Short mmCIF file of C-alpha atoms and ligand atoms in Angstrom, two decimals:
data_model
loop_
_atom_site.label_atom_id
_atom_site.label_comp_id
_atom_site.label_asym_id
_atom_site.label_seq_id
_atom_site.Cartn_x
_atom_site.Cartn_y
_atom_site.Cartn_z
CA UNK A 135 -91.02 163.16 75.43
CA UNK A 136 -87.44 162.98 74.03
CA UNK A 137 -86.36 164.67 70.56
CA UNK A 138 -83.60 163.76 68.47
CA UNK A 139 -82.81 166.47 66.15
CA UNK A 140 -79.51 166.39 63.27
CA UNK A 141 -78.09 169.08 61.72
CA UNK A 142 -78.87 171.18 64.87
CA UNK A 143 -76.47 173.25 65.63
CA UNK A 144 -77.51 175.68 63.24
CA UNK A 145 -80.45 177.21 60.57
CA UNK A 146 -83.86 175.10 60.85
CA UNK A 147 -82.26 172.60 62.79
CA UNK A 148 -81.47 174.79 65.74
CA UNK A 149 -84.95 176.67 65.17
CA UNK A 150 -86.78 173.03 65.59
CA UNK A 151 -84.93 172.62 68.73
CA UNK A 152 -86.13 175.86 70.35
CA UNK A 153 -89.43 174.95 69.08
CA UNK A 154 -89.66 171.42 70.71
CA UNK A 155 -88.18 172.37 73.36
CA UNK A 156 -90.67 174.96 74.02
CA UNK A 157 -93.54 172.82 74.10
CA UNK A 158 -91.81 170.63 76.77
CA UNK A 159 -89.46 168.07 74.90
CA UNK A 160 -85.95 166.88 76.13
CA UNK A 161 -84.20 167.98 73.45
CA UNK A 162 -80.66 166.75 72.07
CA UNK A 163 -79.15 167.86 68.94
CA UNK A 164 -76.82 166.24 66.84
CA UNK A 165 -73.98 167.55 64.56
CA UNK A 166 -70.45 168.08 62.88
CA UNK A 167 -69.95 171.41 64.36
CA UNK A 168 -69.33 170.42 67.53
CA UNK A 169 -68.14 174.10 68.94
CA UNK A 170 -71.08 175.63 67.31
CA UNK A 171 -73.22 172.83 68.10
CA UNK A 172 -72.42 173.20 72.50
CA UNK A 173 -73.03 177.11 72.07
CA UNK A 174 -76.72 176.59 70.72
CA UNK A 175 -77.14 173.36 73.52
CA UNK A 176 -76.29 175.62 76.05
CA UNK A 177 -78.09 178.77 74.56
CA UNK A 178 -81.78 176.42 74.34
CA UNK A 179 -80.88 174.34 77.83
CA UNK A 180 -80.57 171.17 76.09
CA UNK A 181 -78.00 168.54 75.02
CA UNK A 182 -75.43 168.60 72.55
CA UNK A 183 -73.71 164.71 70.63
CA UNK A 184 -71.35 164.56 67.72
CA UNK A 185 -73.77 163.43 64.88
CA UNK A 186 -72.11 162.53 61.77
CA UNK A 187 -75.06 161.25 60.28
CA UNK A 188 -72.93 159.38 57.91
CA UNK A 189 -71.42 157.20 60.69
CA UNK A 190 -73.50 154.10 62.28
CA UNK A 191 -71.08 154.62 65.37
CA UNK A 192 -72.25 158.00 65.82
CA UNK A 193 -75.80 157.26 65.67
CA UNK A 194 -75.29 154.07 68.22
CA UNK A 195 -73.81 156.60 70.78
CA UNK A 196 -76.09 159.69 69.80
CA UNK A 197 -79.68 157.95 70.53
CA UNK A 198 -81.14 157.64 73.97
CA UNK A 199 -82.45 154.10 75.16
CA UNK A 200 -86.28 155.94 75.05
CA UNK A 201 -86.76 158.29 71.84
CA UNK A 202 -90.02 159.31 71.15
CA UNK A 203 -89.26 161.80 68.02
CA UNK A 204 -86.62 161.65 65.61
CA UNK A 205 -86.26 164.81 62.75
CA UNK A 206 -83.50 163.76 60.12
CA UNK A 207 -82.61 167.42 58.98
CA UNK A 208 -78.97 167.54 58.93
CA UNK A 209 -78.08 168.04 54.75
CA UNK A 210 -75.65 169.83 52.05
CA UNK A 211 -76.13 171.15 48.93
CA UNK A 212 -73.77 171.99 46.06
CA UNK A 213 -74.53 173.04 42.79
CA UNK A 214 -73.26 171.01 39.61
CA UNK A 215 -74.80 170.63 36.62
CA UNK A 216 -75.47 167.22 34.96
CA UNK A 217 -72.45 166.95 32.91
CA UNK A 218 -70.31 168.85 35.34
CA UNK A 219 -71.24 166.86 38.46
CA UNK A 220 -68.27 164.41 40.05
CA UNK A 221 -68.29 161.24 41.50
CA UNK A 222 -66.75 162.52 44.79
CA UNK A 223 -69.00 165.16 45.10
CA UNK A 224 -72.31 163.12 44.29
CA UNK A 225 -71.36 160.20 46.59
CA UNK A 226 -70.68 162.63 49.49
CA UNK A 227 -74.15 164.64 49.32
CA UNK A 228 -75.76 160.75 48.88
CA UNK A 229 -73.97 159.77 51.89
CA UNK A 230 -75.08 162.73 54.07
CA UNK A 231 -78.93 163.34 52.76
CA UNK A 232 -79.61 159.87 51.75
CA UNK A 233 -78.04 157.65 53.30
CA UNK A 234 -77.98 159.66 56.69
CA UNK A 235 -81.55 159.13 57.19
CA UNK A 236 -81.91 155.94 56.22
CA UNK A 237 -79.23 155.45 59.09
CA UNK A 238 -81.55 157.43 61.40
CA UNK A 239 -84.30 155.67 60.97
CA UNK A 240 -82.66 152.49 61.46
CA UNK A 241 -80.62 153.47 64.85
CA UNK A 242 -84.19 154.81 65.91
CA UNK A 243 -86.27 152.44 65.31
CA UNK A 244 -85.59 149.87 68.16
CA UNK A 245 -86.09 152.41 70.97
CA UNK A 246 -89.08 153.54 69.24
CA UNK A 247 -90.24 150.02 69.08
CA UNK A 248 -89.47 149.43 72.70
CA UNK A 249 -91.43 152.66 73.63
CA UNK A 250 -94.45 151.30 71.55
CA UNK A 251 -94.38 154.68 69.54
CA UNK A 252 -92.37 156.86 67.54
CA UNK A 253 -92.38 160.13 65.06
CA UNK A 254 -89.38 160.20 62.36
CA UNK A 255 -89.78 163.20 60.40
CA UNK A 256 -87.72 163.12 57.51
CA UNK A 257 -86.09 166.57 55.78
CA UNK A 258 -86.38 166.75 52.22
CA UNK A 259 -87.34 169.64 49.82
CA UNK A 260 -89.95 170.96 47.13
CA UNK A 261 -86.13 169.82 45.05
CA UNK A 262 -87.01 166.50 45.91
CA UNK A 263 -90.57 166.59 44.10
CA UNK A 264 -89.72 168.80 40.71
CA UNK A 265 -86.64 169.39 39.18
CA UNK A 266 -84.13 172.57 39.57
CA UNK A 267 -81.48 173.02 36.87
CA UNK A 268 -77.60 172.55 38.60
CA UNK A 269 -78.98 170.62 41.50
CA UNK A 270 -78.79 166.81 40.18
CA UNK A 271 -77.62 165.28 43.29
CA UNK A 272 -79.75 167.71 45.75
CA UNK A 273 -82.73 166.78 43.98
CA UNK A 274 -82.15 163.43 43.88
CA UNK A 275 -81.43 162.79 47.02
CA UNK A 276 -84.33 164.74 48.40
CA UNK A 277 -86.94 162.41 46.07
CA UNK A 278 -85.13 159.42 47.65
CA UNK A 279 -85.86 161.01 51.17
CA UNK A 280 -89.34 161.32 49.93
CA UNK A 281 -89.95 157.85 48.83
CA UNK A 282 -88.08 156.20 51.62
CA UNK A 283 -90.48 158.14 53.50
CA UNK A 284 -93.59 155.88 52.62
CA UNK A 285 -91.93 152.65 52.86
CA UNK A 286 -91.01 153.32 56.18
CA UNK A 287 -94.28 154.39 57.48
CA UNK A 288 -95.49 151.31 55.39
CA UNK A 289 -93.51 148.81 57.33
CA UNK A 290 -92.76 150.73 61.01
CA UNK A 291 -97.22 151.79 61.33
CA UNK A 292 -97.81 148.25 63.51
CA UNK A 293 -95.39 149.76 65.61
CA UNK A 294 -97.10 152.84 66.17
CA UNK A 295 -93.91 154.79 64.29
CA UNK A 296 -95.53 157.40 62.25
CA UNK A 297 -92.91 158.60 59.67
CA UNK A 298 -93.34 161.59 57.94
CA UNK A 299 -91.62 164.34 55.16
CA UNK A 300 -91.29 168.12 55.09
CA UNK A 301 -90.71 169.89 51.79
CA UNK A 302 -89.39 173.10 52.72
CA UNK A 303 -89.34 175.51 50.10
CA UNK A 304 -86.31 178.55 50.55
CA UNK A 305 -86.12 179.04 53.85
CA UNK A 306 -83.39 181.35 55.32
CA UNK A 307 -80.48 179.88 56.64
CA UNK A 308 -76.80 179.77 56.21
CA UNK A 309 -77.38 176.77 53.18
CA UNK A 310 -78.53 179.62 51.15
CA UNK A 311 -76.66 182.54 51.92
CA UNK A 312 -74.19 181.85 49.11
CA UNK A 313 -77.16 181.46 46.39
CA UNK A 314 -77.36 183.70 43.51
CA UNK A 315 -79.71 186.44 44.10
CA UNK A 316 -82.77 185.57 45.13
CA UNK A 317 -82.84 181.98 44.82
CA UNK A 318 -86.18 180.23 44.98
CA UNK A 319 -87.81 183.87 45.52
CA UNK A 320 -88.61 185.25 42.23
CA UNK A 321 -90.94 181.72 41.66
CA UNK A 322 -92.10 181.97 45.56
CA UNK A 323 -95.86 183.35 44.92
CA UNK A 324 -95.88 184.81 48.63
CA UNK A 325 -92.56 186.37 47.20
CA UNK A 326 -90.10 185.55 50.28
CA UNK A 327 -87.70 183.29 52.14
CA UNK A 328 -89.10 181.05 55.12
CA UNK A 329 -88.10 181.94 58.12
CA UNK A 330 -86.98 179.35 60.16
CA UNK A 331 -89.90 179.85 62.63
CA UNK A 332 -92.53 178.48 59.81
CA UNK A 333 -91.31 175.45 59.16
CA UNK A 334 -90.48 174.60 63.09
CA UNK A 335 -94.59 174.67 63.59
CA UNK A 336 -94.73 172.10 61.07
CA UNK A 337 -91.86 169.73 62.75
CA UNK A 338 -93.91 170.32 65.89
CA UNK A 339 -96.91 169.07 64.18
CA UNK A 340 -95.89 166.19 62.44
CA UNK A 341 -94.23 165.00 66.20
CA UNK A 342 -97.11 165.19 68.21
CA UNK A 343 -100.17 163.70 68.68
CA UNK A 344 -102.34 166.40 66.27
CA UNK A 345 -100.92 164.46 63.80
CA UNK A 346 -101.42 161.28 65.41
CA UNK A 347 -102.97 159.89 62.31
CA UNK A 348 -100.88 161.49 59.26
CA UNK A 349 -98.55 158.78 57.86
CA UNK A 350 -96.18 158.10 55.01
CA UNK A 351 -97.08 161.58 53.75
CA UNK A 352 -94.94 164.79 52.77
CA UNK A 353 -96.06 168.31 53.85
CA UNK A 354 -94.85 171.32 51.34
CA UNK A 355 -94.45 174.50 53.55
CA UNK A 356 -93.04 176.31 49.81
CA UNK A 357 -95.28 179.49 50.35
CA UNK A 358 -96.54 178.61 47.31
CA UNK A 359 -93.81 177.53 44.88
CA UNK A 360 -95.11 173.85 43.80
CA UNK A 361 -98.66 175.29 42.92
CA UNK A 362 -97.62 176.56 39.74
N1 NAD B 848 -82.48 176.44 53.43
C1 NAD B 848 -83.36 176.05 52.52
O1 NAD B 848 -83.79 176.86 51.69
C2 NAD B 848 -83.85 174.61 52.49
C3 NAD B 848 -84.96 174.31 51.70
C4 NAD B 848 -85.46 173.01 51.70
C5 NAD B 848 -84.85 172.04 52.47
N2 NAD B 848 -83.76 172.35 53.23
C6 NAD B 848 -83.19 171.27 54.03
O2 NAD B 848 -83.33 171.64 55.40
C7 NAD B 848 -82.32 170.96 56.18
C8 NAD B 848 -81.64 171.96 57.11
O3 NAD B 848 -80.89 172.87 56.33
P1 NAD B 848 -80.68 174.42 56.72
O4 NAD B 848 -81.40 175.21 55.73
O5 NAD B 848 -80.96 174.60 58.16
O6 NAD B 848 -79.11 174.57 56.39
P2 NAD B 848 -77.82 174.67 57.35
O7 NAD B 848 -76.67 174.47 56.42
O8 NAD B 848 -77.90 175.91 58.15
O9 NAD B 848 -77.98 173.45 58.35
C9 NAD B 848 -77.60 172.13 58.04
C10 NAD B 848 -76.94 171.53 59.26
O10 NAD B 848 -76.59 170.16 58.96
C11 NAD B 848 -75.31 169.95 59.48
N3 NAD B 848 -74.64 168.82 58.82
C12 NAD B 848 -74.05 168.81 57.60
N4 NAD B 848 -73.48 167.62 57.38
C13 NAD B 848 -73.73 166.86 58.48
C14 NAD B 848 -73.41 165.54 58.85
N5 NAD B 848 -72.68 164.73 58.05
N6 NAD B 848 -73.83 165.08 60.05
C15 NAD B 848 -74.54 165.90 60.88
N7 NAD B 848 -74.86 167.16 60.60
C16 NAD B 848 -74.45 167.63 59.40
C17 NAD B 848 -74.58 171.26 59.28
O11 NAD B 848 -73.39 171.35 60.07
C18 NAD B 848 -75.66 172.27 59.66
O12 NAD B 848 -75.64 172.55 61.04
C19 NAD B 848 -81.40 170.30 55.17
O13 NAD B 848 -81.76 168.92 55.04
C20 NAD B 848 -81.71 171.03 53.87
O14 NAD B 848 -81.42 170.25 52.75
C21 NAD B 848 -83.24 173.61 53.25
#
């Protein structure tokens, strides 16, 4: 079983890496940081590409001819406010979250095809089902992620591609080591981070076969936040 994992080199990315590869996947894992990126190939005994997930040419080169699983994790944030938020900044978190994985799923899809089956599981957020004051683009383009989600699984299930969403809640990583104190944490009911660890046993789930008949669904791992 192959795994294609973006955003690798790094945070959950690198943590769903170890995980798959654990359980007996070839692993490869895509990035930007391409120094960082080789150090964490070579740490987990897997393979390292240069993933800009905003590039078509990248993801032509980056997938194998036989791909069983695909996670589309690779994302930035930024915080703006509504009225604050620029044009440059907006287009270039769209381009990454957004329009990233829609690029994944495309450049995946005909291997998966050929192979008769498939797993994309798609990275998006509890931001991407309620709102979070200063994070207009983040949120929106986790919701997209979301939604893209279930028309994919709607048109790629007579393929036997299963695609899928997580909707991590804070989870500690280096995207949040900059956020004012506490973050997500004060509204977290089990009153902590993620660590990486929890939300790899859900990747490993959702690309398996215990999943083997979830679809076009999103699973919150948020310890709690969205049940308020
Ligand atoms: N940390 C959290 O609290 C949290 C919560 C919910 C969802 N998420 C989502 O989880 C995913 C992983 O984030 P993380 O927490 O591990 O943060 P992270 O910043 O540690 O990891 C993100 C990785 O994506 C890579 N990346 C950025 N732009 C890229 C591009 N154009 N092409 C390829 N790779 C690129 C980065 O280099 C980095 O290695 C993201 O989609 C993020 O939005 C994070």
């Amino acid at each position: 079983m192959i795994a294609l994992i973006t955003g690798g080199a790094r945070g959950q990315g690198a943590s769903h890496a170890e995980r798959l590869a654990a359980e007996g996947y070839e692993v490869i894992i895509g990035d930007v940081l391409d120094d960082l990126g080789e150090e964490t190939a070579a740490r987990l005994g897997i393979a390292y590409r240069h993933l800009d997930v905003t590039n078509p040419d990248d993801w032509a080169a980056a997938v194998p001819e036989r791909l069983d699983v695909l996670v589309n994790n690779a994302g930035i944030i930024h915080v703006n406010p509504l009225v604050e938020e620029t044009l440059e900044a907006w287009n270039r978190l769209i381009a990454v979250n957004q329009t990233g994985t829609l690029l994944g799923m495309q450049a995946a899809i005909p291997a998966m095809r050929a192979n008769g089956r498939g797993s994309i599981i798609n990275v998006a957020s509890i931001f991407g089902v309620t709102g979070s004051e200063g994070y207009i683009a983040y949120t929106a383009s986790k919701a997209a992620i979301i939604a893209m989600t279930k028309t994919a699984a709607l048109e790629l299930a007579t393929d036997g591609i299963r695609v899928n969403a997580i909707c991590p809640g804070g989870v500690s990583t280096p995207m949040n080591a900059s956020e004012p104190e506490g973050g997500v944490v004060p509204l977290t009911p089990l009153g902590r981070r993620a660590h990486v660890s929890e939300i790899s046993g859900a990747i490993a789930f959702l690309a398996g076969d215990d999943s083997s008949f979830v679809t076009g669904t999103e699973l919150i791992i948020d310890g709690g936040y969205l049940a308020r």
